[in-house]
XYZ file of C-alpha atoms in Angstrom:
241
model
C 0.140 23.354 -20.159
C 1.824 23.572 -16.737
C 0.723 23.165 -13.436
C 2.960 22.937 -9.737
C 0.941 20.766 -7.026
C 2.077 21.385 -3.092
C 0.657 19.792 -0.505
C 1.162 19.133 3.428
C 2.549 22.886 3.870
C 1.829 22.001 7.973
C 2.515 25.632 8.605
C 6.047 25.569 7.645
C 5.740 29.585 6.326
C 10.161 28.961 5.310
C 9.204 25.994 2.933
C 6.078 27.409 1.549
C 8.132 30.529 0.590
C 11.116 28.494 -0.538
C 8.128 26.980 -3.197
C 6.607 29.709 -4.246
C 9.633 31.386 -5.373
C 10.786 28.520 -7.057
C 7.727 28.198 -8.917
C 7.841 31.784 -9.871
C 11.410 31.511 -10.805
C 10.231 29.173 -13.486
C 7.193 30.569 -14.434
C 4.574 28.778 -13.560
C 1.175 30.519 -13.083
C -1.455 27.675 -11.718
C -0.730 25.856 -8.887
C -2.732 23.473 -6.533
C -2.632 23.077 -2.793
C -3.700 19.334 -1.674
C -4.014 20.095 1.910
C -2.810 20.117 5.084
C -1.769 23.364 5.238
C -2.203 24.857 8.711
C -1.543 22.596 11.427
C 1.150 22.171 13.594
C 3.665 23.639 16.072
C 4.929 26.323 13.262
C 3.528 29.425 11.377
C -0.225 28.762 10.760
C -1.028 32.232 10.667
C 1.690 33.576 8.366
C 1.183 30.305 6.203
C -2.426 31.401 5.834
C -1.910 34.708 4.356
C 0.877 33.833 1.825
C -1.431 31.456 0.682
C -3.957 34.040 0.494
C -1.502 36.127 -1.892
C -0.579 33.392 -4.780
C -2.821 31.911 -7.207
C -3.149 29.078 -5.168
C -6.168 26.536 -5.271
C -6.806 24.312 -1.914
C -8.366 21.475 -0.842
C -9.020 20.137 2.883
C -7.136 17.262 3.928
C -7.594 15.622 7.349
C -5.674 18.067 9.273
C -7.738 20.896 8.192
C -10.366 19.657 9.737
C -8.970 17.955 12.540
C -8.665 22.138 13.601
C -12.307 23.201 13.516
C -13.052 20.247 15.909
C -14.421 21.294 19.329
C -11.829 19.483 21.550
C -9.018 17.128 20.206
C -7.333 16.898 23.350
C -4.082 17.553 21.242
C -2.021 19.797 22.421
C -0.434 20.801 19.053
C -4.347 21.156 17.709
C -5.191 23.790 21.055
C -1.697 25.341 20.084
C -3.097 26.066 16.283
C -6.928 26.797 17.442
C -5.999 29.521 19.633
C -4.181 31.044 17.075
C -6.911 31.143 14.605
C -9.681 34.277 14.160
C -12.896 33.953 12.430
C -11.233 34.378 9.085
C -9.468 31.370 9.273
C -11.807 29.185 10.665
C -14.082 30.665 7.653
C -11.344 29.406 5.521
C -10.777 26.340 6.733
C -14.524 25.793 6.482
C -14.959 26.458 2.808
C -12.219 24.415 1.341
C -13.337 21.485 -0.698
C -12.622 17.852 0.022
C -11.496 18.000 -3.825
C -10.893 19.814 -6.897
C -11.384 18.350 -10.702
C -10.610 20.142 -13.963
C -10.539 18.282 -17.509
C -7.241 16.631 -16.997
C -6.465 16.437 -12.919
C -8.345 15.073 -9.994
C -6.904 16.589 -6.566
C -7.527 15.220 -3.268
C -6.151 15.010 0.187
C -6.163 10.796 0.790
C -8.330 8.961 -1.583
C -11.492 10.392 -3.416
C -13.597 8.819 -0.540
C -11.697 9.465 2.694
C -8.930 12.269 3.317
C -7.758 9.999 6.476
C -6.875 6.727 4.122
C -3.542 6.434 1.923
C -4.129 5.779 -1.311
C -0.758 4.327 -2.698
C 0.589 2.997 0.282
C -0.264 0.050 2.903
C 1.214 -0.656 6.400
C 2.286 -3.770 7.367
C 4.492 -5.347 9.896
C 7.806 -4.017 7.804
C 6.079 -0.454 7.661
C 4.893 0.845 4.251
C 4.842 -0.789 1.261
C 2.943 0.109 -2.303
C -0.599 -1.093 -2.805
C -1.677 -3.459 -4.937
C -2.337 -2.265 -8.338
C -6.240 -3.401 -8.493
C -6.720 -1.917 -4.934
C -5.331 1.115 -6.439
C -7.531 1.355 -9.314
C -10.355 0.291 -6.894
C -9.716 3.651 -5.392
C -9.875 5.430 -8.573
C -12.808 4.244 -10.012
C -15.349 6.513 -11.834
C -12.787 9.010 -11.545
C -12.422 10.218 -15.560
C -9.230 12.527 -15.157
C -6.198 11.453 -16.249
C -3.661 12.660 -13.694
C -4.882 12.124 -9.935
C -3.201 13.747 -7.123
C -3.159 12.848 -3.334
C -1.010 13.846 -0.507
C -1.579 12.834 3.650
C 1.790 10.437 2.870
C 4.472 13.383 2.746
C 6.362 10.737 0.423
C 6.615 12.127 -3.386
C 5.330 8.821 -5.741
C 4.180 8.413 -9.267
C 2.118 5.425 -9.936
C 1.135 4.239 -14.097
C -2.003 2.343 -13.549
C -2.749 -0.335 -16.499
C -5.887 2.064 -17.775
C -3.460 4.804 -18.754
C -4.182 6.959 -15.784
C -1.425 8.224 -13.483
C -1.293 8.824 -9.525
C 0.675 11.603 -8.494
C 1.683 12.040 -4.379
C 3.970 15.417 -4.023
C 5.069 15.187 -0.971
C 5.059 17.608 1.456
C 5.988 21.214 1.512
C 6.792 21.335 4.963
C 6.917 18.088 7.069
C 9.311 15.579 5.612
C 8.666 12.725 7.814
C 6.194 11.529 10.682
C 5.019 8.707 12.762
C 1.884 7.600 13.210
C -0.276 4.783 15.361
C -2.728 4.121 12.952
C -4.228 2.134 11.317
C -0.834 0.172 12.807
C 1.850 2.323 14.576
C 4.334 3.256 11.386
C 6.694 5.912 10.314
C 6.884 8.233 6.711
C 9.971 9.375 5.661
C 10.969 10.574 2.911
C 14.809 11.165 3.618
C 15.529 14.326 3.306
C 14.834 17.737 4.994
C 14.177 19.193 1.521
C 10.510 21.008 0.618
C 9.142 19.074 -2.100
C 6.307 20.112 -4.856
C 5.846 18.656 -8.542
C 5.632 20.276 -11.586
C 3.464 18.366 -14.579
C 3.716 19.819 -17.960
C 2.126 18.370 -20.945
C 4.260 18.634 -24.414
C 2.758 16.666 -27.723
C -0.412 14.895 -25.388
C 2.405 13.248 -23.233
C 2.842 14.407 -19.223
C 5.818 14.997 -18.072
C 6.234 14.587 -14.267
C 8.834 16.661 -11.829
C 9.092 15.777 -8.826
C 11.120 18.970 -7.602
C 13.298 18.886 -4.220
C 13.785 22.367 -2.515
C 16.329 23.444 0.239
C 15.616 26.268 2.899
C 16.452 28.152 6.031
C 14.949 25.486 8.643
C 16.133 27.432 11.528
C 12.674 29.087 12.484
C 10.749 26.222 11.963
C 12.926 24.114 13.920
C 13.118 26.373 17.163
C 9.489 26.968 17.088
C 9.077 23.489 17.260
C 11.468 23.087 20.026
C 9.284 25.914 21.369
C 5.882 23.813 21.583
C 7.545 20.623 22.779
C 7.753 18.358 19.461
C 10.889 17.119 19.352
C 9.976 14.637 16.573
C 8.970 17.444 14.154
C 12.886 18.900 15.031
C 13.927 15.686 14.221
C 12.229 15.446 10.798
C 12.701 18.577 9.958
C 16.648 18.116 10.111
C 17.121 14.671 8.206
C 13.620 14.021 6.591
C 13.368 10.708 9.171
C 11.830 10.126 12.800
């Protein structure tokens, strides 16, 4: 068995691409989507129909529904909801806040709330790793072995003391942000690179990628120069803010 997770695709159409080829490069015929996939000051509409061309499952995260709000006042938001037809809103509508099969649990922030980080807390220093009962406090009830969350954009794998393993990809297409909530922090992961995993299982053990992809940023970095986000050029550059 082999499955490639994405997540936090943000509209970056380059990276998505970059992922998908990779992915079919190495074979790899299921493949999970953990949200976050249209929003920002990129390619929503081109990222929605490549989506629309893989065998691709999705889930909502926060951002997904942040765009099928009335009025966010966010510029960035107006930028994407003016862009979107009834097809995508349609879209956007049906995804589910999560996705289970016999051995994975997918969703966007924690099985509760797709706004909350599950494997990190901020603090005064910025973001540090939960506490493993708080973790497993998050995962309760939940019978899959492998869970997978995203909203961070920083790849982690977690080994809880039950046997059951936490999985963050990182994001497709935003390597780093800041944020003023719940404290103002900053994610980044460090590097400009597109990042997805790959988890195979071989003799009833997982093995866990966690897969680092390079790409053409120029397009996504003018069009965000474009709509006035000089942070996103920023991250998407050196993967920091």
């Amino acid at each position: 068995m082999k499955i490639a997770v994405i997540s936090d695709i943000h509209g970056n159409i380059d990276a998505l691409q970059a992922v998908l080829m990779d992915i079919q490069n190495r074979g790899i015929q299921e493949i999970y989507n953990s949200g976050d996939s249209l929003y920002g000051p990129l390619f929503p509409i081109e990222t929605y129909e490549l989506l629309g061309k893989g065998n691709i499952r999705s889930i909502r995260g926060n951002c997904d529904r942040i765009l099928l709000d009335a009025d966010t006042g966010n510029p960035t938001v107006q930028y994407v909801q003016d862009l979107l037809e009834e097809e995508h809103k349609e879209w956007l509508s049906a995804l589910p806040f999560s996705l289970q099969t016999d051995d994975f649990y997918f969703c966007h922030g924690t099985p509760a709330s797709d706004e909350r980080y599950m494997l990190e807390v901020m603090g005064p220093n910025g973001s540090m790793l939960k506490d493993t009962d708080e973790i497993l406090e998050l995962v309760h009830g939940i019978s899959q072995g492998i869970i997978f969350c995203g909203h961070t954009h920083i790849p982690r794998v977690v080994y809880l003391p039950n046997g059951k393993i936490v999985v963050n990809p990182g994001s497709v297409g935003l390597p780093a942000y800041e944020d003023e909530l719940p404290v103002y922090h900053k994610m980044e992961s460090g590097s400009p690179y597109a990042n997805y995993t790959i988890v195979t299982k071989k003799e009833n053990e997982w093995f866990i990628e966690q897969i680092l992809i390079p790409y053409n940023r120029e397009a996504a970095i003018r069009q965000s120069e474009k709509n006035g986000r000089s942070d996103w050029v920023k991250a998407l550059q050196t993967g920091r803010m």
